[in-house]
């Protein structure tokens, strides 16, 4: 009688075969490179697995979900943003804003992830949060005023960048830009006199009336003024808070 081959033993649970040298950090770096190249809308676990030459299950073994991987990407981008502590609080806030913008300029497609998707909070940048709170505590904020000042700092930092590096339309980009440029330059002075009078200054350099984003037309002077206005506002708020305690 012919003997039948024994059934293969079931594989024990654990790491999928293949991708032995893979790590969460390498997967996050590959995901960031893919987002840099193709945009946030094209991101998927399957695409990252293909880039790495492994099965999707291997990626999932290291990073369980798409949201978790996006959080790792956010953490990778923000890793070097927090300034050193030996600065006055005003200088620390200004340096934080500049560092954040510098890293987003290197990875503009991540701006929407950091500023407009709550999933980025999964990275929980505790060093950044601690630094902002320390700076604001030095400024004199505590309790409810500390919460309000903290939210203003984060919104001011990420809000500007989210708008400056807003992605262009994926389809018919050139046609869209030309159409918007034409619409802007045909604004009627009788209908909108202040806008028309300032149009040479504003066109493609001001939010709403622009057709390029910060990768090609960076808003450098506006960003520096944004920092100064934010710091000045915090100083004024701190004086008001201190006055209310007296």
Short mmCIF file of C-alpha atoms in Angstrom, two decimals:
data_model
loop_
_atom_site.label_atom_id
_atom_site.label_comp_id
_atom_site.label_asym_id
_atom_site.label_seq_id
_atom_site.Cartn_x
_atom_site.Cartn_y
_atom_site.Cartn_z
CA UNK A 1 0.00 0.00 0.00
CA UNK A 2 1.32 3.46 -0.94
CA UNK A 3 2.03 5.66 2.07
CA UNK A 4 0.55 9.12 2.09
CA UNK A 5 2.76 12.05 2.92
CA UNK A 6 2.15 13.49 6.40
CA UNK A 7 0.15 16.71 6.54
CA UNK A 8 2.29 19.80 7.00
CA UNK A 9 2.45 21.12 10.54
CA UNK A 10 0.50 24.34 11.12
CA UNK A 11 2.66 27.44 11.41
CA UNK A 12 2.80 28.89 14.90
CA UNK A 13 1.38 32.39 15.36
CA UNK A 14 3.86 35.26 15.18
CA UNK A 15 5.93 37.17 12.67
CA UNK A 16 5.03 36.39 9.01
CA UNK A 17 7.81 34.93 6.93
CA UNK A 18 9.84 37.37 4.88
CA UNK A 19 10.88 40.90 5.78
CA UNK A 20 13.16 39.73 8.56
CA UNK A 21 15.16 42.97 8.57
CA UNK A 22 12.01 45.11 8.62
CA UNK A 23 11.18 47.41 11.54
CA UNK A 24 8.51 49.94 12.42
CA UNK A 25 10.98 52.75 11.76
CA UNK A 26 11.88 51.47 8.28
CA UNK A 27 8.19 51.03 7.42
CA UNK A 28 7.42 54.59 8.55
CA UNK A 29 10.32 55.94 6.47
CA UNK A 30 9.07 54.03 3.42
CA UNK A 31 5.54 55.35 4.01
CA UNK A 32 6.87 58.90 4.28
CA UNK A 33 8.84 58.52 1.05
CA UNK A 34 5.71 57.21 -0.68
CA UNK A 35 3.62 60.14 0.59
CA UNK A 36 6.36 62.56 -0.54
CA UNK A 37 6.22 61.04 -4.01
CA UNK A 38 2.52 60.32 -4.52
CA UNK A 39 0.61 62.35 -1.93
CA UNK A 40 -1.46 61.43 1.08
CA UNK A 41 -4.43 60.34 -1.02
CA UNK A 42 -2.44 57.51 -2.62
CA UNK A 43 -1.33 56.07 0.72
CA UNK A 44 -2.28 52.49 1.58
CA UNK A 45 -0.75 49.61 3.52
CA UNK A 46 -0.73 47.51 0.36
CA UNK A 47 1.26 50.17 -1.52
CA UNK A 48 3.83 50.38 1.28
CA UNK A 49 4.18 46.58 1.34
CA UNK A 50 4.77 46.60 -2.42
CA UNK A 51 7.42 49.31 -2.04
CA UNK A 52 9.19 47.21 0.58
CA UNK A 53 8.84 43.97 -1.39
CA UNK A 54 6.93 42.15 1.34
CA UNK A 55 3.39 40.90 1.90
CA UNK A 56 0.88 43.29 3.51
CA UNK A 57 0.65 40.88 6.45
CA UNK A 58 4.31 41.57 7.20
CA UNK A 59 3.67 45.29 7.39
CA UNK A 60 0.58 44.69 9.57
CA UNK A 61 2.68 42.59 11.94
CA UNK A 62 4.84 45.64 12.70
CA UNK A 63 2.13 48.33 12.42
CA UNK A 64 -1.38 47.06 13.02
CA UNK A 65 -3.50 49.57 11.07
CA UNK A 66 -3.32 52.28 8.43
CA UNK A 67 -4.04 54.87 11.12
CA UNK A 68 -1.22 53.56 13.29
CA UNK A 69 1.20 53.82 10.37
CA UNK A 70 0.10 57.39 9.61
CA UNK A 71 0.74 58.22 13.26
CA UNK A 72 4.25 56.79 12.88
CA UNK A 73 4.76 58.95 9.78
CA UNK A 74 3.68 62.02 11.75
CA UNK A 75 6.09 61.09 14.54
CA UNK A 76 8.93 60.67 12.01
CA UNK A 77 8.29 64.12 10.52
CA UNK A 78 7.97 65.85 13.89
CA UNK A 79 10.90 64.07 15.57
CA UNK A 80 13.33 67.01 15.32
CA UNK A 81 10.86 69.89 15.67
CA UNK A 82 11.08 70.56 19.42
CA UNK A 83 13.71 73.26 20.15
CA UNK A 84 16.25 73.10 22.98
CA UNK A 85 15.05 74.43 26.31
CA UNK A 86 17.73 77.08 26.93
CA UNK A 87 15.73 79.87 25.24
CA UNK A 88 13.41 82.58 26.48
CA UNK A 89 9.82 81.45 26.02
CA UNK A 90 9.19 83.93 23.19
CA UNK A 91 12.29 82.71 21.33
CA UNK A 92 11.32 79.09 22.00
CA UNK A 93 7.87 79.54 20.44
CA UNK A 94 9.35 81.31 17.41
CA UNK A 95 11.98 78.60 16.95
CA UNK A 96 9.30 75.90 17.27
CA UNK A 97 7.26 77.48 14.48
CA UNK A 98 10.31 77.82 12.21
CA UNK A 99 11.45 74.25 12.81
CA UNK A 100 8.00 72.88 12.14
CA UNK A 101 7.71 74.83 8.89
CA UNK A 102 11.19 73.73 7.79
CA UNK A 103 10.33 70.06 8.19
CA UNK A 104 6.96 70.46 6.48
CA UNK A 105 8.66 72.21 3.55
CA UNK A 106 10.77 69.06 3.16
CA UNK A 107 7.61 66.92 3.27
CA UNK A 108 4.77 69.19 2.06
CA UNK A 109 2.34 66.34 1.40
CA UNK A 110 2.31 65.63 5.13
CA UNK A 111 0.93 69.09 6.02
CA UNK A 112 -2.66 67.89 5.77
CA UNK A 113 -1.91 64.88 7.97
CA UNK A 114 -0.42 67.03 10.72
CA UNK A 115 -2.99 69.81 10.65
CA UNK A 116 -6.24 68.35 9.40
CA UNK A 117 -6.39 64.69 10.44
CA UNK A 118 -6.83 63.68 14.06
CA UNK A 119 -5.08 60.38 13.35
CA UNK A 120 -1.74 62.21 13.61
CA UNK A 121 -2.41 62.56 17.35
CA UNK A 122 -1.71 58.85 17.61
CA UNK A 123 1.99 59.71 17.54
CA UNK A 124 1.47 61.62 20.82
CA UNK A 125 4.52 63.88 20.69
CA UNK A 126 4.87 64.25 24.45
CA UNK A 127 8.22 66.08 24.19
CA UNK A 128 6.58 68.72 21.99
CA UNK A 129 3.56 69.07 24.29
CA UNK A 130 5.82 69.32 27.34
CA UNK A 131 7.96 71.97 25.66
CA UNK A 132 5.00 74.16 24.70
CA UNK A 133 3.53 73.87 28.20
CA UNK A 134 6.89 74.75 29.78
CA UNK A 135 7.24 77.84 27.58
CA UNK A 136 3.71 79.01 28.36
CA UNK A 137 4.16 78.35 32.08
CA UNK A 138 7.27 80.54 31.95
CA UNK A 139 5.11 83.20 30.28
CA UNK A 140 2.81 83.13 33.31
CA UNK A 141 -0.09 80.97 32.18
CA UNK A 142 -1.70 78.38 34.42
CA UNK A 143 -5.00 76.54 34.68
CA UNK A 144 -7.62 77.51 32.08
CA UNK A 145 -5.44 80.23 30.55
CA UNK A 146 -2.66 77.66 30.02
CA UNK A 147 -5.09 75.40 28.15
CA UNK A 148 -6.31 78.28 25.98
CA UNK A 149 -2.81 79.56 25.21
CA UNK A 150 -1.62 76.02 24.38
CA UNK A 151 -4.47 75.46 21.91
CA UNK A 152 -3.74 78.82 20.27
CA UNK A 153 -0.05 77.95 19.82
CA UNK A 154 -0.73 74.56 18.22
CA UNK A 155 -3.49 75.96 15.99
CA UNK A 156 -1.33 78.88 14.91
CA UNK A 157 1.65 76.65 14.13
CA UNK A 158 -0.15 73.91 12.20
CA UNK A 159 -3.00 76.01 10.79
CA UNK A 160 -0.71 78.28 8.79
CA UNK A 161 1.22 75.33 7.40
CA UNK A 162 -1.91 73.38 6.53
CA UNK A 163 -3.06 76.31 4.40
CA UNK A 164 0.34 77.25 2.97
CA UNK A 165 1.01 73.69 1.79
CA UNK A 166 -2.53 72.79 0.77
CA UNK A 167 -2.31 70.18 -2.01
CA UNK A 168 -3.10 71.17 -5.57
CA UNK A 169 -5.89 69.32 -7.40
CA UNK A 170 -4.70 65.91 -8.51
CA UNK A 171 -6.35 66.16 -11.95
CA UNK A 172 -5.99 68.93 -14.55
CA UNK A 173 -3.74 70.92 -12.23
CA UNK A 174 -2.51 73.32 -14.88
CA UNK A 175 -5.97 74.02 -16.25
CA UNK A 176 -7.30 74.60 -12.75
CA UNK A 177 -4.50 77.06 -11.95
CA UNK A 178 -5.01 78.98 -15.19
CA UNK A 179 -8.75 79.22 -14.62
CA UNK A 180 -8.30 80.51 -11.06
CA UNK A 181 -5.62 82.97 -12.15
CA UNK A 182 -7.98 84.35 -14.78
CA UNK A 183 -10.83 84.66 -12.27
CA UNK A 184 -8.62 86.53 -9.81
CA UNK A 185 -7.37 88.98 -12.41
CA UNK A 186 -10.86 89.76 -13.70
CA UNK A 187 -12.21 90.95 -10.31
CA UNK A 188 -14.20 94.12 -10.95
CA UNK A 189 -13.12 97.26 -9.05
CA UNK A 190 -16.73 98.48 -8.86
CA UNK A 191 -17.78 95.27 -7.08
CA UNK A 192 -14.76 94.80 -4.82
CA UNK A 193 -12.76 98.05 -4.73
CA UNK A 194 -10.39 97.24 -1.84
CA UNK A 195 -9.56 93.78 -3.22
CA UNK A 196 -9.03 95.11 -6.74
CA UNK A 197 -6.81 97.94 -5.47
CA UNK A 198 -4.57 95.53 -3.56
CA UNK A 199 -4.65 92.73 -6.13
CA UNK A 200 -1.08 93.25 -7.41
CA UNK A 201 0.15 92.63 -3.86
CA UNK A 202 -2.22 89.79 -3.00
CA UNK A 203 -2.45 87.72 -6.18
CA UNK A 204 -0.85 84.29 -5.61
CA UNK A 205 0.70 85.57 -2.37
CA UNK A 206 -2.37 85.58 -0.13
CA UNK A 207 -4.63 82.80 1.08
CA UNK A 208 -7.78 82.26 -1.03
CA UNK A 209 -6.48 84.36 -3.96
CA UNK A 210 -3.61 82.08 -4.95
CA UNK A 211 -3.18 79.14 -7.32
CA UNK A 212 0.24 77.83 -6.19
CA UNK A 213 1.07 76.42 -2.79
CA UNK A 214 4.07 76.91 -0.55
CA UNK A 215 6.29 74.44 -2.39
CA UNK A 216 6.63 76.86 -5.32
CA UNK A 217 5.49 80.18 -3.80
CA UNK A 218 6.44 80.11 -0.10
CA UNK A 219 4.89 82.77 2.12
CA UNK A 220 8.11 83.57 3.98
CA UNK A 221 7.44 87.15 5.08
CA UNK A 222 3.86 86.38 6.04
CA UNK A 223 5.01 83.43 8.13
CA UNK A 224 7.57 85.52 10.01
CA UNK A 225 4.89 88.15 10.68
CA UNK A 226 2.55 85.36 11.76
CA UNK A 227 5.12 84.29 14.36
CA UNK A 228 5.51 87.84 15.65
CA UNK A 229 1.75 88.41 15.87
CA UNK A 230 1.31 85.11 17.70
CA UNK A 231 4.05 85.90 20.24
CA UNK A 232 2.81 89.49 20.68
CA UNK A 233 -0.70 88.16 21.24
CA UNK A 234 0.53 85.67 23.85
CA UNK A 235 2.42 88.42 25.65
CA UNK A 236 -0.69 90.62 25.71
CA UNK A 237 -2.82 87.70 26.91
CA UNK A 238 -0.27 86.91 29.65
CA UNK A 239 -0.37 90.54 30.87
CA UNK A 240 -4.16 90.41 30.98
CA UNK A 241 -4.10 87.13 32.93
CA UNK A 242 -1.57 88.51 35.43
CA UNK A 243 -3.63 91.69 35.81
CA UNK A 244 -6.77 89.71 36.60
CA UNK A 245 -4.96 87.95 39.46
CA UNK A 246 -4.02 91.17 41.20
#
